[in-house]
Amino acid sequence: MMTRTLSSALVTVLVVANLSCRNAGDIHAGSTLSVTVVDTSEGHTSARVKLIDTEGHAAPLPEEAVAVMYGMWDHADGYGYQPDSSFYVDGYFELDLPDGTYYLEITKGNEFVEIRDTLRVDGAVERQYRLERWIDTASMGWYSADDHIHIRRSPREDPLLHVWTSAEDIRVGNMLRMGDFWATYYAQYAFGADGVYEQDGYLLLSGQEDPRTPELGHVIGLGASEFIRFPNRYYLYDLVFDGLRASGGLGGYAHQAETFHGYRGLTLDGLREKVDLVEIVQFCAPGGPLITEHYYHLLDLGFPLTATAGSDFPWCGKPHDGSAEIPVHEQARIGNARFYAYLGDDGLTYANWMDAVRAGRTFATSGPVLLLEVDGRKPGAAIDLPESGPVTIEATARGHAAGIPLASIEIVAHGTVIASASADDPDQSTERLRIRTSLEVEEGVWIAARATAGSMQVAHTTPVYVTVDGGGFHNRAALNRLLDRSETYLADVDSVSSEPHHGVGEHAWRYRDGLMERVEAAREVLDHLREAH
């Protein structure tokens, strides 16, 4: 494990070139603006800053902006500016500006109150801003993570990337090496414990998004001690899933298993119990950020899956105004989708975090904080009742009236809403929604919570899995329909691998024999489920 400190001297000499901002004009110096950002302890803190003039032009990049190369397909699309022309600083910046009026925004992720100010710059102007938390999840044992960040990383970039992720209050930033049929991108210098960088209670880890195909979807791997890739057996995803687990990691499907036909791969591998997690909150797929159709499909078949979330930076972003007019990659932002893992009093370490994610103690979110307990057990827990009887369910959503105004909270069992509340109900508010209810469990069931808030702000927990006398938690009422859908997806795999395709990225046909062996194994699972239930 590597531990380093980013000195203020290093920050002040960072190169200030801009490769992404298209708004900055030729601005001649006239006055000086000096800005200090502190937190509630009055110490300097990293933050994201956006400064524009009255015509919407971005101010020049200050020397103190913390710059790291980034871009789609590992290209040099950006450096000091973020896609929306904001930039990261480590507590301080100074700029020479022409006299005039400027609009300033300072943010630090979901748990801090956003600062907005209108400044009249005329001469030497000094300002100090204090970022205040509306909630401190780490003090509650919950630690934020972005499971999907694509930035090339060497030890030299670690202190700089720490500023980026801490400025978004991402406690665990997972930097993913990405691959396709031909090559890999976004190199990481080490994996597992050797690739961990720790500073000030924040971690950077290495992971992977590979394999990635248009026929079977994209695999995400977290925490393994090595990069797992089989270039000559590329479409046989289970080899990667097995390798990830053997290397101490976890594997699952990115993009809600929605895009790139990920539901086919999820079904093929999930039925054979190869999959640990699904990234259910993200801004890449149309209809997002929360898409649960394929997640619920596997849960209802009785397979536990942990809910995670990630930004897919620099590819995907939340539209600023709720519209889709601006391309999502121009609004990409680290941490716009994130998940929280419960570590309790153990504190944040690489090992503790991996244990928590492996146990499924998570909720995924683009805003609200969402807590669930069933009979006092947190998400990911398995409860086996000796006989049918009631369980007590408590769920609480937390938000902020200005930034994350809560709208609704729901308890779902087998995907069906069994209890709900809204901010308009008595004793509820836009800052706290709470449900306490009970459910009579006659046969196994998975129980989860979900919440909505402002524009595109959603949250969903990993379920608690309740069984009766050692049985399963599958959805018996929907089983035949789900099995038929599963067979449809397996038939799709059969079809897309049946003959050569002319698409430049479509190579499933090259692996038909291996894929059909796996399809038949998955069909045997479907037959067993039909016979058993």
Tab-separated table of N, CA and C in Angstrom, residues 224-282:
chain	number	residue	atom	x	y	z
A	224	ALA	N	-9.506	-7.336	-7.427
A	224	ALA	CA	-8.665	-8.505	-7.670
A	224	ALA	C	-7.191	-8.126	-7.609
A	225	SER	N	-6.350	-9.099	-7.314
A	225	SER	CA	-4.918	-8.843	-7.170
A	225	SER	C	-4.194	-8.808	-8.505
A	226	GLU	N	-4.907	-9.066	-9.586
A	226	GLU	CA	-4.307	-8.991	-10.915
A	226	GLU	C	-5.383	-8.684	-11.947
A	227	PHE	N	-4.944	-8.251	-13.103
A	227	PHE	CA	-5.836	-8.002	-14.229
A	227	PHE	C	-6.112	-9.328	-14.918
A	228	ILE	N	-7.393	-9.680	-15.050
A	228	ILE	CA	-7.783	-10.981	-15.581
A	228	ILE	C	-8.283	-10.801	-17.016
A	229	ARG	N	-7.605	-11.435	-17.961
A	229	ARG	CA	-7.986	-11.306	-19.364
A	229	ARG	C	-7.561	-12.574	-20.105
A	230	PHE	N	-8.465	-13.069	-20.951
A	230	PHE	CA	-8.191	-14.241	-21.773
A	230	PHE	C	-8.426	-13.866	-23.231
A	231	PRO	N	-7.447	-13.261	-23.888
A	231	PRO	CA	-7.664	-12.735	-25.237
A	231	PRO	C	-8.034	-13.788	-26.265
A	232	ASN	N	-7.620	-15.024	-26.077
A	232	ASN	CA	-7.946	-16.080	-27.033
A	232	ASN	C	-9.242	-16.806	-26.701
A	233	ARG	N	-9.850	-16.450	-25.573
A	233	ARG	CA	-11.165	-17.009	-25.180
A	233	ARG	C	-12.048	-15.862	-24.684
A	234	TYR	N	-12.041	-14.807	-25.448
A	234	TYR	CA	-12.535	-13.529	-24.955
A	234	TYR	C	-14.017	-13.553	-24.585
A	235	TYR	N	-14.828	-14.310	-25.272
A	235	TYR	CA	-16.278	-14.305	-25.029
A	235	TYR	C	-16.698	-15.281	-23.930
A	236	LEU	N	-15.767	-15.975	-23.374
A	236	LEU	CA	-16.086	-16.929	-22.311
A	236	LEU	C	-15.910	-16.220	-20.974
A	237	TYR	N	-16.913	-15.397	-20.636
A	237	TYR	CA	-16.813	-14.493	-19.492
A	237	TYR	C	-16.594	-15.223	-18.178
A	238	ASP	N	-17.113	-16.444	-18.061
A	238	ASP	CA	-17.003	-17.114	-16.775
A	238	ASP	C	-15.555	-17.353	-16.376
A	239	LEU	N	-14.667	-17.451	-17.348
A	239	LEU	CA	-13.249	-17.590	-17.021
A	239	LEU	C	-12.747	-16.369	-16.266
A	240	VAL	N	-13.224	-15.209	-16.674
A	240	VAL	CA	-12.837	-13.974	-15.998
A	240	VAL	C	-13.467	-13.900	-14.613
A	241	PHE	N	-14.750	-14.228	-14.516
A	241	PHE	CA	-15.398	-14.204	-13.204
A	241	PHE	C	-14.703	-15.146	-12.224
A	242	ASP	N	-14.372	-16.345	-12.685
A	242	ASP	CA	-13.658	-17.284	-11.814
A	242	ASP	C	-12.286	-16.737	-11.441
A	243	GLY	N	-11.606	-16.115	-12.399
A	243	GLY	CA	-10.290	-15.549	-12.120
A	243	GLY	C	-10.339	-14.397	-11.143
A	244	LEU	N	-11.367	-13.564	-11.257
A	244	LEU	CA	-11.519	-12.456	-10.315
A	244	LEU	C	-11.693	-12.975	-8.895
A	245	ARG	N	-12.570	-13.954	-8.730
A	245	ARG	CA	-12.792	-14.505	-7.394
A	245	ARG	C	-11.525	-15.174	-6.854
A	246	ALA	N	-10.827	-15.909	-7.713
A	246	ALA	CA	-9.606	-16.582	-7.270
A	246	ALA	C	-8.532	-15.586	-6.857
A	247	SER	N	-8.603	-14.352	-7.395
A	247	SER	CA	-7.635	-13.308	-7.061
A	247	SER	C	-8.144	-12.375	-5.968
A	248	GLY	N	-9.185	-12.794	-5.258
A	248	GLY	CA	-9.701	-12.009	-4.147
A	248	GLY	C	-10.655	-10.911	-4.542
A	249	GLY	N	-11.102	-10.893	-5.799
A	249	GLY	CA	-11.963	-9.824	-6.274
A	249	GLY	C	-13.405	-10.246	-6.449
A	250	LEU	N	-14.182	-9.324	-7.003
A	250	LEU	CA	-15.595	-9.520	-7.276
A	250	LEU	C	-15.867	-9.130	-8.717
A	251	GLY	N	-16.864	-9.768	-9.334
A	251	GLY	CA	-17.189	-9.461	-10.715
A	251	GLY	C	-18.682	-9.347	-10.931
A	252	GLY	N	-19.057	-8.538	-11.908
A	252	GLY	CA	-20.467	-8.383	-12.225
A	252	GLY	C	-20.639	-7.674	-13.544
A	253	TYR	N	-21.824	-7.116	-13.737
A	253	TYR	CA	-22.162	-6.461	-14.995
A	253	TYR	C	-22.343	-4.965	-14.812
A	254	ALA	N	-21.741	-4.226	-15.731
A	254	ALA	CA	-21.848	-2.767	-15.735
A	254	ALA	C	-23.118	-2.339	-16.466
A	255	HIS	N	-23.403	-1.040	-16.389
A	255	HIS	CA	-24.464	-0.398	-17.189
A	255	HIS	C	-25.831	-1.040	-16.976
A	256	GLN	N	-26.135	-1.439	-15.736
A	256	GLN	CA	-27.420	-2.019	-15.365
A	256	GLN	C	-27.735	-3.300	-16.145
A	257	ALA	N	-26.705	-3.896	-16.787
A	257	ALA	CA	-26.903	-5.052	-17.678
A	257	ALA	C	-27.917	-4.727	-18.765
A	258	GLU	N	-28.025	-3.459	-19.098
A	258	GLU	CA	-29.028	-2.977	-20.047
A	258	GLU	C	-28.421	-2.785	-21.434
A	259	THR	N	-27.379	-1.968	-21.518
A	259	THR	CA	-26.796	-1.678	-22.821
A	259	THR	C	-25.850	-2.800	-23.258
A	260	PHE	N	-25.558	-2.832	-24.550
A	260	PHE	CA	-24.672	-3.848	-25.131
A	260	PHE	C	-25.167	-5.264	-24.841
A	261	HIS	N	-26.496	-5.398	-24.670
A	261	HIS	CA	-27.119	-6.701	-24.420
A	261	HIS	C	-26.544	-7.396	-23.190
A	262	GLY	N	-26.265	-6.601	-22.175
A	262	GLY	CA	-25.708	-7.155	-20.955
A	262	GLY	C	-26.598	-8.164	-20.274
A	263	TYR	N	-27.915	-8.072	-20.496
A	263	TYR	CA	-28.833	-9.019	-19.873
A	263	TYR	C	-28.601	-10.441	-20.379
A	264	ARG	N	-28.088	-10.572	-21.608
A	264	ARG	CA	-27.754	-11.918	-22.096
A	264	ARG	C	-26.618	-12.519	-21.266
A	265	GLY	N	-25.544	-11.745	-21.109
A	265	GLY	CA	-24.433	-12.245	-20.320
A	265	GLY	C	-24.803	-12.459	-18.867
A	266	LEU	N	-25.600	-11.530	-18.318
A	266	LEU	CA	-26.021	-11.665	-16.924
A	266	LEU	C	-26.807	-12.957	-16.723
A	267	THR	N	-27.680	-13.277	-17.661
A	267	THR	CA	-28.451	-14.513	-17.559
A	267	THR	C	-27.552	-15.732	-17.724
A	268	LEU	N	-26.691	-15.700	-18.739
A	268	LEU	CA	-25.807	-16.831	-19.011
A	268	LEU	C	-24.896	-17.123	-17.823
A	269	ASP	N	-24.321	-16.073	-17.240
A	269	ASP	CA	-23.381	-16.257	-16.135
A	269	ASP	C	-24.064	-16.274	-14.777
A	270	GLY	N	-25.137	-15.496	-14.635
A	270	GLY	CA	-25.827	-15.430	-13.353
A	270	GLY	C	-26.502	-16.732	-12.986
A	271	LEU	N	-27.099	-17.401	-13.973
A	271	LEU	CA	-27.739	-18.684	-13.690
A	271	LEU	C	-26.731	-19.706	-13.185
A	272	ARG	N	-25.478	-19.550	-13.572
A	272	ARG	CA	-24.434	-20.492	-13.143
A	272	ARG	C	-23.643	-19.939	-11.953
A	273	GLU	N	-24.211	-18.910	-11.303
A	273	GLU	CA	-23.695	-18.368	-10.043
A	273	GLU	C	-22.264	-17.847	-10.169
A	274	LYS	N	-21.989	-17.173	-11.270
A	274	LYS	CA	-20.674	-16.581	-11.495
A	274	LYS	C	-20.627	-15.102	-11.151
A	275	VAL	N	-21.785	-14.473	-10.944
A	275	VAL	CA	-21.883	-13.020	-10.873
A	275	VAL	C	-22.087	-12.576	-9.426
A	276	ASP	N	-21.351	-11.549	-9.016
A	276	ASP	CA	-21.452	-11.034	-7.647
A	276	ASP	C	-22.279	-9.752	-7.552
A	277	LEU	N	-22.262	-8.915	-8.590
A	277	LEU	CA	-22.840	-7.579	-8.468
A	277	LEU	C	-23.374	-7.085	-9.802
A	278	VAL	N	-24.234	-6.086	-9.725
A	278	VAL	CA	-24.741	-5.380	-10.896
A	278	VAL	C	-24.717	-3.891	-10.598
A	279	GLU	N	-24.189	-3.130	-11.539
A	279	GLU	CA	-24.135	-1.673	-11.441
A	279	GLU	C	-25.507	-1.139	-11.842
A	280	ILE	N	-26.357	-0.779	-10.860
A	280	ILE	CA	-27.761	-0.488	-11.166
A	280	ILE	C	-28.063	1.000	-11.283
A	281	VAL	N	-27.134	1.879	-10.874
A	281	VAL	CA	-27.334	3.321	-11.024
A	281	VAL	C	-26.197	3.882	-11.864
A	282	GLN	N	-26.567	4.554	-12.966
A	282	GLN	CA	-25.583	5.155	-13.872
A	282	GLN	C	-26.341	5.994	-14.896
